[in-house]
Amino acid sequence: MSDTENRTEIAELGEFGLIRHLTQHFKPINPSTLKGVGDDAAVLDYANKKIVVTTDLLVEGIHFDLMYVPLKHLGYKSVVVNLSDIYAMNATPKQITVSMGLSNRFSVEAVSEIYEGIHAACKKYGVDLIGGDTTTSGKGLLISITAIGEAEAGELVYRNGARANDLICVTGDLGAAYMGLQLLEREKKIFLESPSVQPDLENQKYIVGRQLMPEARRDMLENFKSWALKPTSMIDISDGLSSDLLHLCEESGLGCRLDESRIPVAEDTLKMAMQFSISGTTAALNGGEDYELLFTIAQSDFDKVQNHPEISVIGFMTEPEKGRKLISTGNAEYELKAQGWKAF
Ligand code: ADP
Ligand code: MG
């Protein structure tokens, strides 16, 4: 942590002083936020909207490695992954809470960097920080973020709404965040073995950026609204395309045919995959952390998405008896399996 020259112990401020210091620049902007930080509980007014809630717990050493994850990026990403879950319901995030377990390894300056990232994400996505909790932890850093959002009842999109013959669509490209992680892990190992060798990540900005600072697809919800398109089912890709597509199949009680040749993989991702002797498809299927939206639409809606450069139609849903299949570029049929890397 880059805090050797300018280090304020958390104990100097105390818990309340720290919270005040961290949250002073957060001013609520959403009308649904009646009371934010500073009372025993936050107060929200959602009138007759449906409320969507999601939470994530991130543990140092399991979900992130501070050897190569800058604290500001950690704060940003922690928020974005939660907002992505709200968008995947076709809902709009409005508030977050942030809870942290901090050890005395962390200075006030270090925690402030995390909050700079949190602040940047709040600003970019228009959400209010409305509370949280702060406690000490033995050694590592823990961050838990809860996001709250809204939707009209008829707007919500679940994992279970797909029908046979619906088209499977995905936004952006896949596998980049995974290859970014592989690269960072490799460079970390090299650095630990010979600290004089500085990693050169300059040419790998795309995949490293996708790993360290992902974005949530708010733009797609805006597109869906303007096209009067309601996906029949939707999920965000956090565990890898295969695992997350299987979730849609499972919840909707369907099979699928996924066309390998249509899976979008960026050039930089392909190049790095080659260095690691895996295919771009493997990175896309089993990598994860893309935070792209995977959704199904009725065939009659095809014309709404077909010309969008950021949406790929990668297959279609089938009756369950047909199974869950990956059709390779060589036209061979494989069973689609979830190999997404799991924390457990
Ligand atoms: P309590 O003792 O009632 O739990 P706290 O002292 O923990 O209250 O929190 C005081 C206020 O600061 C509350 O509004 C709480 O939501 C907020 N808060 C506490 N920790 C954080 C944090 N890490 N980030 C943002 N807000 C926080
Ligand atoms: Mg508390």
Coordinates of C-alpha atoms and ligand atoms in Angstrom, one line a residue:
M1 CA 0.0 0.0 0.0
S2 CA 1.4 3.4 -1.0
D3 CA 0.9 5.1 2.3
T4 CA 4.4 5.0 3.9
E5 CA 5.1 8.7 3.6
N6 CA 1.6 10.0 4.6
R7 CA 0.0 7.6 7.1
T8 CA -2.8 8.5 9.5
E9 CA -3.8 5.6 11.9
I10 CA -7.5 4.9 11.9
A11 CA -7.3 5.0 15.7
E12 CA -6.4 8.7 15.5
L13 CA -9.8 9.5 14.0
G14 CA -11.8 6.8 15.7
E15 CA -14.7 5.0 14.1
F16 CA -17.1 8.0 13.9
G17 CA -14.3 10.3 12.7
L18 CA -13.4 7.8 10.0
I19 CA -17.0 7.4 8.8
R20 CA -17.4 11.2 8.7
H21 CA -14.1 11.6 6.9
L22 CA -15.0 8.9 4.3
T23 CA -18.6 10.0 3.6
Q24 CA -18.4 13.8 3.8
H25 CA -18.4 14.3 0.0
F26 CA -21.3 12.0 -0.7
K27 CA -24.4 14.0 -1.2
P28 CA -27.7 12.2 -2.0
I29 CA -29.1 13.0 -5.5
N30 CA -32.0 10.6 -5.9
P31 CA -35.5 11.8 -4.7
S32 CA -36.0 8.3 -3.3
T33 CA -33.2 8.9 -0.8
L34 CA -35.0 10.6 2.1
K35 CA -32.2 10.1 4.7
G36 CA -28.7 8.8 3.9
V37 CA -25.7 8.5 6.1
G38 CA -25.9 9.8 9.7
D39 CA -28.8 8.3 11.5
D40 CA -29.6 4.9 12.9
A41 CA -31.0 3.8 9.6
A42 CA -31.4 5.3 6.1
V43 CA -34.9 6.1 4.9
L44 CA -36.1 5.5 1.3
D45 CA -39.3 6.4 -0.5
Y46 CA -40.1 4.2 -3.5
A47 CA -43.8 5.1 -3.7
N48 CA -45.4 2.3 -5.7
K49 CA -42.2 1.1 -7.5
K50 CA -40.9 -2.5 -7.0
I51 CA -37.6 -2.5 -5.0
V52 CA -34.7 -4.7 -6.1
V53 CA -31.9 -5.6 -3.5
T54 CA -28.6 -7.4 -4.0
T55 CA -25.5 -7.8 -1.9
D56 CA -21.9 -9.1 -2.3
L57 CA -19.2 -9.8 0.1
L58 CA -15.6 -9.5 -1.0
V59 CA -12.7 -11.0 1.0
E60 CA -9.0 -10.1 0.5
G61 CA -7.0 -13.0 -0.7
I62 CA -10.1 -14.8 -2.0
H63 CA -11.8 -12.2 -4.3
F64 CA -9.0 -9.7 -4.7
D65 CA -5.2 -9.4 -4.3
L66 CA -3.9 -6.0 -3.2
M67 CA -0.5 -6.9 -4.8
Y68 CA -1.9 -5.7 -8.1
V69 CA -5.4 -4.3 -7.4
P70 CA -5.2 -0.5 -6.6
L71 CA -7.5 0.4 -3.7
K72 CA -9.3 3.0 -5.8
H73 CA -10.1 0.3 -8.4
L74 CA -11.2 -2.1 -5.7
G75 CA -13.7 0.5 -4.4
Y76 CA -15.0 1.1 -7.9
K77 CA -15.3 -2.5 -8.9
S78 CA -17.0 -3.5 -5.7
V79 CA -19.8 -1.0 -6.5
V80 CA -20.0 -1.9 -10.2
V81 CA -20.5 -5.6 -9.6
N82 CA -23.5 -4.9 -7.5
L83 CA -25.0 -2.4 -9.9
S84 CA -24.6 -5.0 -12.6
D85 CA -26.8 -7.4 -10.7
I86 CA -29.5 -4.7 -10.4
Y87 CA -29.3 -4.0 -14.2
A88 CA -29.6 -7.7 -14.8
M89 CA -33.1 -7.5 -13.3
N90 CA -33.9 -4.7 -15.9
A91 CA -34.0 -2.4 -12.9
T92 CA -32.2 0.9 -12.1
P93 CA -29.9 1.1 -9.0
K94 CA -30.4 4.1 -6.8
Q95 CA -28.6 3.5 -3.4
I96 CA -25.8 1.5 -2.0
T97 CA -24.6 0.6 1.5
V98 CA -20.9 -0.2 2.1
S99 CA -19.7 -2.3 5.0
M100 CA -16.0 -2.9 5.8
G101 CA -13.8 -5.0 8.0
L102 CA -10.5 -3.2 8.4
S103 CA -7.3 -4.3 10.1
N104 CA -4.7 -1.8 11.5
R105 CA -2.7 -2.5 8.3
F106 CA -4.9 0.0 6.7
S107 CA -4.4 3.7 7.2
V108 CA -7.0 6.4 6.9
E109 CA -5.4 7.4 3.5
A110 CA -5.7 3.8 2.3
V111 CA -9.4 3.5 3.2
S112 CA -9.9 7.0 1.6
E113 CA -8.6 5.6 -1.6
I114 CA -11.2 2.9 -1.6
Y115 CA -13.8 5.5 -1.0
E116 CA -12.5 7.6 -3.9
G117 CA -13.3 4.6 -6.2
I118 CA -16.7 4.2 -4.5
H119 CA -17.4 7.8 -5.1
A120 CA -16.4 7.7 -8.7
A121 CA -18.8 4.7 -9.3
C122 CA -21.6 6.4 -7.4
K123 CA -21.2 9.5 -9.6
K124 CA -21.0 7.7 -12.8
Y125 CA -24.1 5.5 -12.2
G126 CA -26.1 8.1 -10.3
V127 CA -26.4 6.1 -7.0
D128 CA -26.4 7.4 -3.4
L129 CA -24.2 6.0 -0.6
I130 CA -26.8 5.8 2.2
G131 CA -25.0 3.9 5.0
G132 CA -22.9 1.0 6.0
D133 CA -21.0 -0.4 8.9
T134 CA -17.3 -0.3 9.9
T135 CA -15.6 -2.7 12.1
T136 CA -12.1 -4.1 12.7
S137 CA -10.9 -7.3 11.2
G138 CA -8.0 -9.5 12.3
K139 CA -5.8 -9.2 9.3
G140 CA -7.4 -8.9 5.9
L141 CA -9.8 -6.4 4.3
L142 CA -13.5 -7.3 3.8
I143 CA -15.9 -5.2 1.8
S144 CA -19.6 -5.9 1.6
I145 CA -21.8 -3.8 -0.7
T146 CA -25.6 -3.8 -0.9
A147 CA -27.3 -2.2 -3.8
I148 CA -30.9 -1.1 -4.0
G149 CA -32.8 -0.3 -7.2
E150 CA -36.2 0.3 -8.6
A151 CA -38.4 -0.9 -11.5
E152 CA -42.0 -0.8 -12.5
A153 CA -43.6 -4.2 -11.8
G154 CA -44.0 -5.0 -15.5
E155 CA -40.4 -4.1 -16.3
L156 CA -38.6 -6.7 -14.1
V157 CA -36.8 -9.5 -16.0
Y158 CA -36.0 -12.8 -14.3
R159 CA -33.8 -15.7 -15.1
N160 CA -36.9 -18.0 -15.6
G161 CA -38.8 -16.3 -18.4
A162 CA -37.1 -17.7 -21.5
R163 CA -39.1 -19.8 -24.0
A164 CA -38.0 -22.4 -26.5
N165 CA -36.7 -20.7 -29.7
D166 CA -35.9 -17.4 -28.0
L167 CA -32.6 -15.9 -29.3
I168 CA -29.7 -15.8 -26.9
C169 CA -27.9 -12.4 -26.9
V170 CA -24.9 -11.1 -25.2
T171 CA -23.5 -7.6 -24.9
G172 CA -19.9 -6.5 -25.5
D173 CA -17.1 -9.1 -25.6
L174 CA -16.2 -12.0 -23.2
G175 CA -13.1 -13.4 -21.6
A176 CA -11.0 -10.3 -21.4
A177 CA -11.3 -9.9 -17.6
Y178 CA -10.2 -13.5 -17.2
M179 CA -7.2 -13.1 -19.4
G180 CA -6.4 -9.8 -17.6
L181 CA -6.4 -11.7 -14.3
Q182 CA -4.1 -14.5 -15.8
L183 CA -1.7 -11.8 -16.9
L184 CA -1.7 -10.0 -13.6
E185 CA -1.1 -13.3 -11.7
R186 CA 1.7 -14.2 -14.0
E187 CA 3.4 -10.8 -13.6
K188 CA 3.0 -11.0 -9.9
K189 CA 4.8 -14.4 -9.8
I190 CA 7.6 -13.0 -11.9
F191 CA 7.9 -9.9 -9.6
L192 CA 8.0 -12.1 -6.5
E193 CA 10.8 -14.2 -7.9
S194 CA 12.8 -11.2 -9.2
P195 CA 11.6 -7.9 -7.9
S196 CA 13.9 -5.9 -10.2
V197 CA 11.8 -6.9 -13.2
Q198 CA 9.0 -4.4 -13.6
P199 CA 5.9 -5.7 -15.4
D200 CA 5.1 -4.1 -18.7
L201 CA 1.3 -3.9 -18.8
E202 CA 1.2 -0.9 -21.2
N203 CA 0.3 -3.0 -24.2
Q204 CA -2.4 -4.9 -22.3
K205 CA -4.6 -2.0 -21.2
Y206 CA -7.8 -3.5 -22.5
I207 CA -7.7 -6.8 -20.7
V208 CA -6.1 -5.4 -17.5
G209 CA -8.8 -2.6 -17.5
R210 CA -11.6 -5.2 -18.0
Q211 CA -10.2 -7.0 -14.9
L212 CA -9.5 -4.0 -12.6
M213 CA -12.2 -1.6 -13.6
P214 CA -15.2 -3.3 -15.2
E215 CA -18.3 -1.3 -16.1
A216 CA -22.0 -2.3 -15.7
R217 CA -24.2 -2.2 -18.9
R218 CA -26.5 0.7 -17.9
D219 CA -26.4 1.7 -21.6
M220 CA -28.2 -1.5 -22.6
L221 CA -31.2 -0.8 -20.3
E222 CA -31.5 2.6 -22.0
N223 CA -31.4 0.8 -25.3
F224 CA -34.0 -1.7 -24.3
K225 CA -36.3 1.2 -23.2
S226 CA -35.9 3.1 -26.4
W227 CA -36.5 0.0 -28.5
A228 CA -39.5 -1.1 -26.4
L229 CA -37.6 -4.3 -25.9
K230 CA -38.2 -6.5 -22.9
P231 CA -35.9 -9.5 -22.7
T232 CA -37.6 -12.7 -21.7
S233 CA -34.8 -13.6 -19.3
M234 CA -31.6 -12.0 -18.3
I235 CA -28.5 -12.5 -16.1
D236 CA -25.1 -10.7 -15.9
I237 CA -22.0 -12.7 -16.7
S238 CA -20.0 -13.0 -13.5
D239 CA -19.0 -16.7 -13.5
G240 CA -18.5 -17.3 -17.2
L241 CA -20.8 -17.6 -20.2
S242 CA -21.3 -21.4 -19.8
S243 CA -22.2 -21.2 -16.1
D244 CA -24.5 -18.2 -16.5
L245 CA -26.2 -19.5 -19.6
L246 CA -26.9 -22.8 -17.8
H247 CA -28.5 -20.7 -15.1
L248 CA -31.0 -19.3 -17.6
C249 CA -31.6 -22.9 -19.0
E250 CA -32.1 -24.3 -15.5
E251 CA -34.4 -21.5 -14.2
S252 CA -36.4 -21.5 -17.5
G253 CA -36.5 -25.3 -17.7
L254 CA -35.0 -25.3 -21.2
G255 CA -32.1 -26.5 -23.3
C256 CA -30.0 -24.4 -25.6
R257 CA -27.8 -24.4 -28.7
L258 CA -24.8 -22.0 -28.3
D259 CA -22.9 -21.3 -31.5
E260 CA -19.1 -21.0 -30.7
S261 CA -18.4 -19.0 -33.9
R262 CA -20.7 -16.2 -32.7
I263 CA -19.2 -15.8 -29.2
P264 CA -17.7 -12.3 -29.2
V265 CA -14.0 -12.3 -28.1
A266 CA -11.8 -9.2 -28.5
E267 CA -8.5 -9.4 -30.5
D268 CA -6.4 -8.6 -27.3
T269 CA -8.2 -11.4 -25.4
L270 CA -7.5 -13.9 -28.2
K271 CA -3.8 -13.0 -28.3
M272 CA -3.4 -13.4 -24.5
A273 CA -5.3 -16.6 -24.5
M274 CA -2.9 -17.9 -27.1
Q275 CA 0.1 -17.0 -24.8
F276 CA -1.6 -19.1 -22.1
S277 CA -2.3 -22.0 -24.6
I278 CA -6.1 -21.7 -24.2
S279 CA -8.7 -20.8 -26.8
G280 CA -10.7 -17.5 -26.7
T281 CA -13.8 -19.7 -26.4
T282 CA -12.5 -21.2 -23.2
A283 CA -11.8 -17.8 -21.7
A284 CA -15.3 -16.7 -22.6
L285 CA -17.0 -19.8 -21.4
N286 CA -15.2 -20.4 -18.2
G287 CA -13.5 -17.1 -17.3
G288 CA -16.1 -14.8 -15.8
E289 CA -16.1 -11.3 -14.4
D290 CA -17.2 -9.8 -17.7
Y291 CA -20.3 -8.1 -16.2
E292 CA -21.9 -8.2 -19.6
L293 CA -25.6 -8.9 -19.9
L294 CA -26.7 -12.3 -21.2
F295 CA -30.4 -12.3 -22.2
T296 CA -33.0 -14.0 -24.3
I297 CA -35.5 -12.3 -26.7
A298 CA -38.4 -13.5 -28.7
Q299 CA -37.4 -14.1 -32.4
S300 CA -39.9 -11.4 -33.4
D301 CA -37.7 -8.9 -31.6
F302 CA -34.6 -9.8 -33.6
D303 CA -34.8 -6.7 -35.8
K304 CA -34.4 -4.5 -32.7
V305 CA -31.0 -5.9 -31.8
Q306 CA -29.5 -7.1 -35.1
N307 CA -27.7 -3.9 -36.1
H308 CA -26.3 -3.0 -32.7
P309 CA -22.5 -3.4 -32.7
E310 CA -22.5 -4.2 -29.0
I311 CA -25.0 -7.0 -29.1
S312 CA -24.3 -10.5 -30.5
V313 CA -26.9 -13.2 -31.1
I314 CA -25.0 -16.4 -30.0
G315 CA -27.6 -19.1 -30.2
F316 CA -31.2 -20.0 -29.2
M317 CA -33.1 -21.8 -26.5
T318 CA -34.6 -25.2 -27.1
E319 CA -37.0 -27.7 -25.6
P320 CA -35.3 -29.3 -22.6
E321 CA -35.1 -32.7 -24.3
K322 CA -32.6 -31.3 -26.8
G323 CA -30.1 -30.8 -24.0
R324 CA -27.7 -27.9 -23.5
K325 CA -25.3 -27.9 -26.4
L326 CA -22.3 -26.0 -27.7
I327 CA -21.9 -26.2 -31.4
S328 CA -18.2 -25.8 -32.2
T329 CA -16.7 -23.9 -35.2
G330 CA -16.0 -27.3 -36.7
N331 CA -19.8 -28.1 -36.4
A332 CA -19.3 -30.7 -33.6
E333 CA -21.8 -30.9 -30.8
Y334 CA -20.6 -30.7 -27.2
E335 CA -22.4 -30.8 -23.9
L336 CA -22.2 -27.3 -22.3
K337 CA -20.6 -27.6 -18.9
A338 CA -20.1 -25.1 -16.1
Q339 CA -16.5 -24.9 -15.3
G340 CA -16.6 -21.3 -14.1
W341 CA -14.0 -20.9 -11.4
K342 CA -15.7 -20.8 -8.0
A343 CA -14.5 -19.3 -4.7
F344 CA -15.4 -22.6 -3.0
Ligands
ADP1 P1 -24.7 2.2 14.5 O1 -23.8 2.2 15.7 O2 -26.1 2.6 14.7 O3 -24.5 0.9 13.6 P2 -22.7 3.5 13.0 O4 -21.9 4.4 13.9 O5 -22.1 2.2 12.6 O6 -24.1 3.4 13.6 O7 -23.0 4.3 11.7 C1 -23.3 5.7 11.7 C2 -23.8 6.1 10.4 O8 -22.7 6.0 9.5 C3 -24.9 5.3 9.8 O9 -25.7 6.1 9.0 C4 -24.2 4.2 9.0 O10 -25.1 3.7 8.0 C5 -23.1 5.0 8.5 N1 -21.9 4.2 8.2 C6 -21.2 3.4 9.0 N2 -20.1 2.8 8.4 C7 -20.1 3.3 7.1 C8 -19.3 3.0 6.0 N3 -18.3 2.2 6.0 N4 -19.7 3.6 4.8 C9 -20.7 4.5 4.8 N5 -21.5 4.7 5.8 C10 -21.3 4.1 7.0
MG2 MG -22.7 0.3 12.9

